mmCIF file of C-alpha atoms in Angstrom:
data_model
loop_
_atom_site.group_PDB
_atom_site.id
_atom_site.type_symbol
_atom_site.label_atom_id
_atom_site.label_comp_id
_atom_site.label_asym_id
_atom_site.label_seq_id
_atom_site.Cartn_x
_atom_site.Cartn_y
_atom_site.Cartn_z
ATOM 1 C CA MET O 26 107.687 308.579 48.794
ATOM 2 C CA ILE O 27 106.579 305.485 46.903
ATOM 3 C CA PRO O 28 106.729 302.672 49.080
ATOM 4 C CA PHE O 29 107.957 299.591 47.111
ATOM 5 C CA ASP O 30 110.990 299.194 45.020
ATOM 6 C CA PHE O 31 110.785 299.251 41.334
ATOM 7 C CA GLU O 32 112.874 298.713 38.182
ATOM 8 C CA TYR O 33 113.091 301.421 35.872
ATOM 9 C CA TYR O 34 113.987 301.269 31.840
ATOM 10 C CA LYS O 35 113.872 303.991 29.373
ATOM 11 C CA PRO O 36 114.373 302.647 26.063
ATOM 12 C CA ASP O 37 114.610 304.511 22.795
ATOM 13 C CA THR O 38 112.507 302.085 20.211
ATOM 14 C CA ILE O 39 109.270 300.954 20.272
ATOM 15 C CA SER O 40 110.807 297.269 19.961
ATOM 16 C CA GLU O 41 113.266 297.880 22.383
ATOM 17 C CA ALA O 42 109.994 298.909 24.825
ATOM 18 C CA VAL O 43 107.975 295.983 23.451
ATOM 19 C CA ASN O 44 110.629 293.357 23.719
ATOM 20 C CA THR O 45 111.518 294.847 27.410
ATOM 21 C CA PHE O 46 108.038 294.079 28.647
ATOM 22 C CA HIS O 47 107.244 290.743 27.604
ATOM 23 C CA ASP O 48 110.872 289.617 28.980
ATOM 24 C CA LEU O 49 109.888 291.440 32.166
ATOM 25 C CA GLN O 50 106.510 289.984 32.279
ATOM 26 C CA ASN O 51 107.609 286.030 31.206
ATOM 27 C CA GLN O 52 109.539 286.569 34.422
ATOM 28 C CA GLY O 53 106.536 286.620 36.264
ATOM 29 C CA LYS O 54 107.335 290.503 37.055
ATOM 30 C CA LEU O 55 104.105 292.768 37.127
ATOM 31 C CA VAL O 56 104.905 294.961 34.383
ATOM 32 C CA ILE O 57 103.690 299.112 33.226
ATOM 33 C CA TYR O 58 104.233 301.350 30.299
ATOM 34 C CA TYR O 59 103.874 305.122 31.411
ATOM 35 C CA SER O 60 104.870 307.989 29.928
ATOM 36 C CA GLY O 61 104.457 311.406 31.975
ATOM 37 C CA GLY O 62 104.267 309.070 35.482
ATOM 38 C CA THR O 63 101.998 311.641 37.415
ATOM 39 C CA GLU O 64 99.289 308.880 38.157
ATOM 40 C CA PHE O 65 102.015 306.251 38.991
ATOM 41 C CA ILE O 66 103.918 308.772 41.600
ATOM 42 C CA THR O 67 100.515 309.382 42.778
ATOM 43 C CA PHE O 68 98.578 306.732 43.038
ATOM 44 C CA SER O 69 101.654 304.567 43.795
ATOM 45 C CA ARG O 70 102.265 306.588 47.148
ATOM 46 C CA ILE O 71 98.755 306.200 47.901
ATOM 47 C CA ASN O 72 98.902 301.778 47.551
ATOM 48 C CA GLN O 73 96.689 302.156 44.958
ATOM 49 C CA LEU O 74 99.128 301.135 42.047
ATOM 50 C CA LYS O 75 101.726 298.744 42.651
ATOM 51 C CA ALA O 76 104.629 297.380 39.713
ATOM 52 C CA ASP O 77 107.763 295.099 39.673
ATOM 53 C CA ALA O 78 108.906 297.508 36.675
ATOM 54 C CA VAL O 79 108.068 300.259 34.485
ATOM 55 C CA ILE O 80 109.282 301.368 31.256
ATOM 56 C CA ASP O 81 108.917 305.155 30.645
ATOM 57 C CA LEU O 82 107.866 305.671 26.785
ATOM 58 C CA LYS O 83 109.580 309.528 26.669
ATOM 59 C CA GLY O 84 112.581 308.042 25.101
ATOM 60 C CA ILE O 85 110.900 306.909 21.886
ATOM 61 C CA ALA O 86 111.282 309.585 19.436
ATOM 62 C CA ASP O 87 107.865 308.658 17.855
ATOM 63 C CA CYS O 88 105.930 308.923 21.157
ATOM 64 C CA HIS O 89 106.892 313.312 20.669
ATOM 65 C CA VAL O 90 105.600 313.338 17.220
ATOM 66 C CA LEU O 91 102.916 316.754 16.997
ATOM 67 C CA GLU O 92 102.634 317.996 13.627
ATOM 68 C CA PHE O 93 100.856 317.889 10.207
ATOM 69 C CA GLN O 94 101.901 315.222 8.224
ATOM 70 C CA GLY O 95 100.266 316.125 4.911
ATOM 71 C CA ASP O 96 95.944 315.390 5.785
ATOM 72 C CA GLN O 97 96.747 314.162 9.139
ATOM 73 C CA LEU O 98 97.775 315.832 12.508
ATOM 74 C CA VAL O 99 99.857 313.311 14.578
ATOM 75 C CA ILE O 100 100.098 313.743 17.857
ATOM 76 C CA GLY O 101 102.942 311.206 20.155
ATOM 77 C CA SER O 102 101.240 309.465 23.653
ATOM 78 C CA ALA O 103 104.087 311.999 25.360
ATOM 79 C CA VAL O 104 103.211 315.006 24.786
ATOM 80 C CA SER O 105 102.755 317.201 27.141
ATOM 81 C CA LEU O 106 99.136 318.540 27.717
ATOM 82 C CA ASN O 107 100.782 322.268 27.742
ATOM 83 C CA GLN O 108 102.604 321.674 24.346
ATOM 84 C CA ILE O 109 98.996 320.270 22.739
ATOM 85 C CA SER O 110 97.294 323.614 23.924
ATOM 86 C CA GLU O 111 100.284 325.833 22.981
ATOM 87 C CA SER O 112 100.586 324.608 19.759
ATOM 88 C CA ASN O 113 97.074 325.233 18.738
ATOM 89 C CA LEU O 114 96.890 322.530 15.835
ATOM 90 C CA PHE O 115 93.621 321.403 17.471
ATOM 91 C CA PRO O 116 91.792 324.039 19.048
ATOM 92 C CA LEU O 117 89.134 321.983 20.533
ATOM 93 C CA LEU O 118 91.649 319.738 21.988
ATOM 94 C CA GLY O 119 93.767 322.193 23.118
ATOM 95 C CA LYS O 120 90.985 324.304 24.826
ATOM 96 C CA THR O 121 90.097 320.699 26.599
ATOM 97 C CA PHE O 122 93.020 320.200 27.884
ATOM 98 C CA LYS O 123 93.633 323.484 29.374
ATOM 99 C CA LYS O 124 91.045 322.790 31.667
ATOM 100 C CA VAL O 125 92.440 320.267 33.161
ATOM 101 C CA ALA O 126 94.670 320.437 36.189
ATOM 102 C CA ASP O 127 96.830 323.292 36.663
ATOM 103 C CA HIS O 128 99.587 324.790 34.538
ATOM 104 C CA THR O 129 102.661 323.637 36.168
ATOM 105 C CA SER O 130 101.275 319.279 35.821
ATOM 106 C CA ARG O 131 100.483 319.650 32.189
ATOM 107 C CA ASN O 132 104.142 320.064 31.773
ATOM 108 C CA LYS O 133 104.138 316.457 33.270
ATOM 109 C CA ILE O 134 100.365 315.266 32.332
ATOM 110 C CA THR O 135 100.892 313.597 28.431
ATOM 111 C CA LEU O 136 97.852 312.753 25.951
ATOM 112 C CA GLY O 137 99.036 309.156 26.757
ATOM 113 C CA GLY O 138 98.776 309.783 30.222
ATOM 114 C CA ASN O 139 95.302 311.172 30.185
ATOM 115 C CA LEU O 140 93.936 308.897 28.398
ATOM 116 C CA ASN O 141 95.027 305.871 30.154
ATOM 117 C CA SER O 142 94.260 307.668 33.139
ATOM 118 C CA GLN O 143 92.498 305.640 36.181
ATOM 119 C CA LEU O 144 90.328 308.794 37.461
ATOM 120 C CA ILE O 145 87.005 308.355 35.271
ATOM 121 C CA TYR O 146 87.008 311.697 33.385
ATOM 122 C CA ARG O 147 90.207 311.368 30.619
ATOM 123 C CA GLU O 148 88.652 314.366 29.162
ATOM 124 C CA GLY O 149 91.251 314.560 25.953
ATOM 125 C CA ILE O 150 89.284 311.834 24.689
ATOM 126 C CA LEU O 151 86.489 314.102 23.660
ATOM 127 C CA PRO O 152 87.980 315.527 20.947
ATOM 128 C CA LEU O 153 89.411 312.825 19.781
ATOM 129 C CA LEU O 154 86.124 310.547 19.809
ATOM 130 C CA LEU O 155 84.423 313.458 17.731
ATOM 131 C CA SER O 156 86.676 314.042 15.231
ATOM 132 C CA ASP O 157 86.917 309.938 14.082
ATOM 133 C CA ALA O 158 90.578 309.678 15.579
ATOM 134 C CA LYS O 159 92.739 306.812 14.778
ATOM 135 C CA VAL O 160 95.222 305.370 17.148
ATOM 136 C CA LYS O 161 98.644 303.653 16.356
ATOM 137 C CA ILE O 162 99.388 300.954 18.907
ATOM 138 C CA ALA O 163 102.382 299.727 19.255
ATOM 139 C CA GLY O 164 102.883 295.684 20.550
ATOM 140 C CA ILE O 165 104.999 292.293 19.843
ATOM 141 C CA GLU O 166 102.366 292.143 17.008
ATOM 142 C CA GLY O 167 104.337 295.675 15.292
ATOM 143 C CA GLU O 168 102.009 298.897 14.700
ATOM 144 C CA LEU O 169 98.400 298.999 14.432
ATOM 145 C CA VAL O 170 96.518 302.019 13.110
ATOM 146 C CA LEU O 171 92.692 301.442 14.165
ATOM 147 C CA PRO O 172 89.987 303.548 14.602
ATOM 148 C CA LEU O 173 89.680 305.349 18.127
ATOM 149 C CA GLU O 174 86.083 303.167 18.296
ATOM 150 C CA ASN O 175 87.393 300.246 17.708
ATOM 151 C CA VAL O 176 89.443 300.420 20.650
ATOM 152 C CA PHE O 177 87.481 302.693 22.876
ATOM 153 C CA THR O 178 84.443 301.202 25.413
ATOM 154 C CA GLU O 179 84.446 303.361 28.555
ATOM 155 C CA GLU O 180 88.085 303.126 28.800
ATOM 156 C CA LEU O 181 91.213 302.108 26.315
ATOM 157 C CA LYS O 182 91.112 298.436 25.675
ATOM 158 C CA LEU O 183 94.228 297.239 24.722
ATOM 159 C CA ASP O 184 96.260 294.235 24.840
ATOM 160 C CA ALA O 185 99.033 293.420 27.336
ATOM 161 C CA GLY O 186 102.208 294.526 26.320
ATOM 162 C CA GLN O 187 100.543 297.397 23.874
ATOM 163 C CA PHE O 188 100.648 300.762 24.490
ATOM 164 C CA LEU O 189 99.028 304.000 22.871
ATOM 165 C CA GLU O 190 102.167 305.327 20.475
ATOM 166 C CA GLN O 191 99.900 307.974 18.385
ATOM 167 C CA ILE O 192 96.821 309.698 17.944
ATOM 168 C CA ILE O 193 96.180 310.698 13.631
ATOM 169 C CA ILE O 194 93.193 312.795 13.841
ATOM 170 C CA ASP O 195 91.865 314.234 9.618
ATOM 171 C CA LYS O 196 93.108 317.861 9.194
ATOM 172 C CA ASN O 197 89.912 319.046 8.211
ATOM 173 C CA TYR O 198 88.580 318.202 11.746
ATOM 174 C CA THR O 199 91.051 320.772 13.529
ATOM 175 C CA ALA O 200 89.087 323.839 11.399
ATOM 176 C CA LEU O 201 85.640 323.102 12.590
ATOM 177 C CA PRO O 202 83.589 325.002 14.823
ATOM 178 C CA PHE O 203 83.631 324.318 18.068
ATOM 179 C CA VAL O 204 83.122 324.945 22.177
ATOM 180 C CA SER O 205 84.535 323.316 24.944
ATOM 181 C CA ILE O 206 82.813 323.965 28.262
ATOM 182 C CA LYS O 207 83.991 322.363 31.809
ATOM 183 C CA LYS O 208 81.702 322.693 34.678
ATOM 184 C CA THR O 209 83.471 322.184 38.150
ATOM 185 C CA LYS O 210 82.074 322.187 41.981
ATOM 186 C CA ILE O 211 84.879 324.910 43.143
ATOM 187 C CA SER O 212 87.929 326.076 41.114
ATOM 188 C CA LYS O 213 88.399 325.901 37.004
ATOM 189 C CA VAL O 214 90.858 323.053 37.077
ATOM 190 C CA SER O 215 88.868 320.205 40.038
ATOM 191 C CA TYR O 216 87.277 316.965 38.570
ATOM 192 C CA PRO O 217 84.395 318.397 36.096
ATOM 193 C CA VAL O 218 80.387 317.967 37.396
ATOM 194 C CA VAL O 219 79.764 318.461 33.532
ATOM 195 C CA SER O 220 82.463 318.320 30.340
ATOM 196 C CA ILE O 221 81.335 318.733 27.315
ATOM 197 C CA GLY O 222 82.896 318.664 23.772
ATOM 198 C CA ALA O 223 80.935 319.899 20.515
ATOM 199 C CA LEU O 224 81.482 320.436 17.160
ATOM 200 C CA VAL O 225 79.293 321.119 14.176
ATOM 201 C CA LYS O 226 79.990 318.822 11.172
ATOM 202 C CA ASP O 227 77.782 318.624 8.081
ATOM 203 C CA GLN O 228 75.598 321.157 10.118
ATOM 204 C CA GLN O 229 74.954 318.446 12.457
ATOM 205 C CA ILE O 230 76.671 318.969 16.233
ATOM 206 C CA ARG O 231 78.449 316.507 17.169
ATOM 207 C CA ALA O 232 79.140 315.956 21.554
ATOM 208 C CA ALA O 233 80.904 314.035 23.597
ATOM 209 C CA PHE O 234 80.907 314.015 27.413
ATOM 210 C CA SER O 235 82.833 313.548 30.863
ATOM 211 C CA GLY O 236 81.957 313.417 34.950
ATOM 212 C CA VAL O 237 78.124 312.574 33.556
ATOM 213 C CA CYS O 238 78.350 309.187 34.082
ATOM 214 C CA GLN O 239 81.211 306.700 35.314
ATOM 215 C CA TYR O 240 83.012 307.060 31.810
ATOM 216 C CA PRO O 241 83.960 309.506 29.016
ATOM 217 C CA PHE O 242 81.844 308.647 25.982
ATOM 218 C CA ARG O 243 79.871 310.072 22.712
ATOM 219 C CA SER O 244 76.270 309.215 22.032
ATOM 220 C CA LYS O 245 74.643 309.191 18.309
ATOM 221 C CA GLN O 246 71.620 308.781 19.831
ATOM 222 C CA MET O 247 71.827 311.750 22.075
ATOM 223 C CA GLU O 248 73.539 313.924 18.955
ATOM 224 C CA ALA O 249 70.120 312.267 16.676
ATOM 225 C CA ALA O 250 67.743 314.267 19.583
ATOM 226 C CA LEU O 251 70.112 317.158 19.828
ATOM 227 C CA ASN O 252 69.680 317.956 15.948
ATOM 228 C CA GLU O 253 66.089 316.925 15.975
ATOM 229 C CA SER O 254 64.994 320.186 14.199
ATOM 230 C CA SER O 255 61.035 319.670 14.613
ATOM 231 C CA LEU O 256 61.585 320.363 18.347
ATOM 232 C CA SER O 257 62.753 323.188 20.303
ATOM 233 C CA LYS O 258 65.990 323.622 22.292
ATOM 234 C CA THR O 259 64.478 323.076 25.897
ATOM 235 C CA GLU O 260 63.401 319.933 23.834
ATOM 236 C CA ARG O 261 65.730 318.562 22.232
ATOM 237 C CA ILE O 262 67.887 319.039 25.293
ATOM 238 C CA ASP O 263 64.789 316.700 27.100
ATOM 239 C CA LYS O 264 64.795 313.939 24.944
ATOM 240 C CA ALA O 265 68.536 313.181 25.016
ATOM 241 C CA VAL O 266 69.370 313.382 28.453
ATOM 242 C CA THR O 267 66.758 310.310 28.215
ATOM 243 C CA LEU O 268 69.013 308.747 26.118
ATOM 244 C CA ILE O 269 72.314 308.837 27.984
ATOM 245 C CA PRO O 270 74.074 305.200 28.772
ATOM 246 C CA SER O 271 74.203 305.019 32.049
ATOM 247 C CA GLU O 272 73.647 306.334 35.085
ATOM 248 C CA ILE O 273 74.103 309.834 35.663
ATOM 249 C CA ILE O 274 76.764 310.249 38.700
ATOM 250 C CA ASP O 275 75.952 310.532 41.853
ATOM 251 C CA ASP O 276 78.875 311.833 44.317
ATOM 252 C CA ILE O 277 80.529 313.573 46.265
ATOM 253 C CA GLN O 278 81.310 316.380 43.575
ATOM 254 C CA ALA O 279 77.218 316.973 43.023
ATOM 255 C CA SER O 280 74.167 315.299 42.984
ATOM 256 C CA ARG O 281 72.576 313.249 40.288
ATOM 257 C CA GLU O 282 69.998 315.934 40.385
ATOM 258 C CA TYR O 283 72.095 318.825 40.289
ATOM 259 C CA ARG O 284 74.675 317.122 37.793
ATOM 260 C CA GLU O 285 71.790 316.843 35.341
ATOM 261 C CA PHE O 286 70.778 320.350 35.704
ATOM 262 C CA VAL O 287 74.018 321.371 34.807
ATOM 263 C CA LEU O 288 74.275 319.137 31.795
ATOM 264 C CA LYS O 289 71.365 320.969 30.662
ATOM 265 C CA ASN O 290 72.002 324.314 31.198
ATOM 266 C CA ALA O 291 75.828 323.216 29.730
ATOM 267 C CA LEU O 292 73.752 322.202 26.492
ATOM 268 C CA LEU O 293 72.114 325.865 26.034
ATOM 269 C CA GLU O 294 75.341 327.175 25.976
ATOM 270 C CA ILE O 295 76.536 324.838 23.387
ATOM 271 C CA TYR O 296 73.237 325.710 21.190
ATOM 272 C CA ASP O 297 74.099 329.622 22.005
ATOM 273 C CA SER O 298 77.594 329.161 21.201
ATOM 274 C CA LEU O 299 77.219 327.032 17.576
ATOM 275 C CA GLU O 300 73.769 328.261 16.851
ATOM 276 C CA ALA O 301 75.406 331.008 13.987
ATOM 277 C CA THR O 302 77.308 327.636 12.639
ATOM 278 C CA LEU O 303 73.813 325.568 12.351
ATOM 279 C CA ALA O 304 71.844 328.309 10.514
#
């Protein structure tokens, strides 16, 4: 049971959602948006999240889009992880989401919920970083379409009153060779010790990581090392690991040393999986 009372709103339009947010905020209330509500319920029950009012985005049609529109794949923030996986419109994203939580939970967890998660993993961001995705953001100033990298630094950085409406991906990225690897301590749906998404574009490996640091990331410096053809695979991997942008996590899931060991072996698996496409 959630140990506090809150007001609940489910607007039908973007403008209604934004105006409701600002009206409530002007009344001095703590307001949050949600789409799936999974984390709101979980963290509220253990007193790690509180709100005076919640605005449910699932009533907004634009947040449920899942289709190709011309040369772009458009995915609404309220689309569930299972819907994305089962559509197979972006296989790398779908395979990544199949490894997040259990099947029942994935019916409730949404794209927006995963990308805005309070947990450090946010694995759905990996394929989006690799595919130069754009985000459509709604706010009091209207709707903005921006490169994902402009609003993602360790986490999505949105202004108060803004929310993620859609993700937009160039169709070409959805057909590129890819691999998704997730290494866990116990079951396959546990938090990752290491999670890597990789694809090949223009004969170059792109890779993004979760579970390695306190935030998911894509490092072009690491990619340069992984694609340095004058070095052996092992040498490339060793060099890439020295370029990780932050300290490797040391926690109950795995020690820092073990995580580095798993990471190196996972990168070798990626080379083996993608080798034919690099020839």
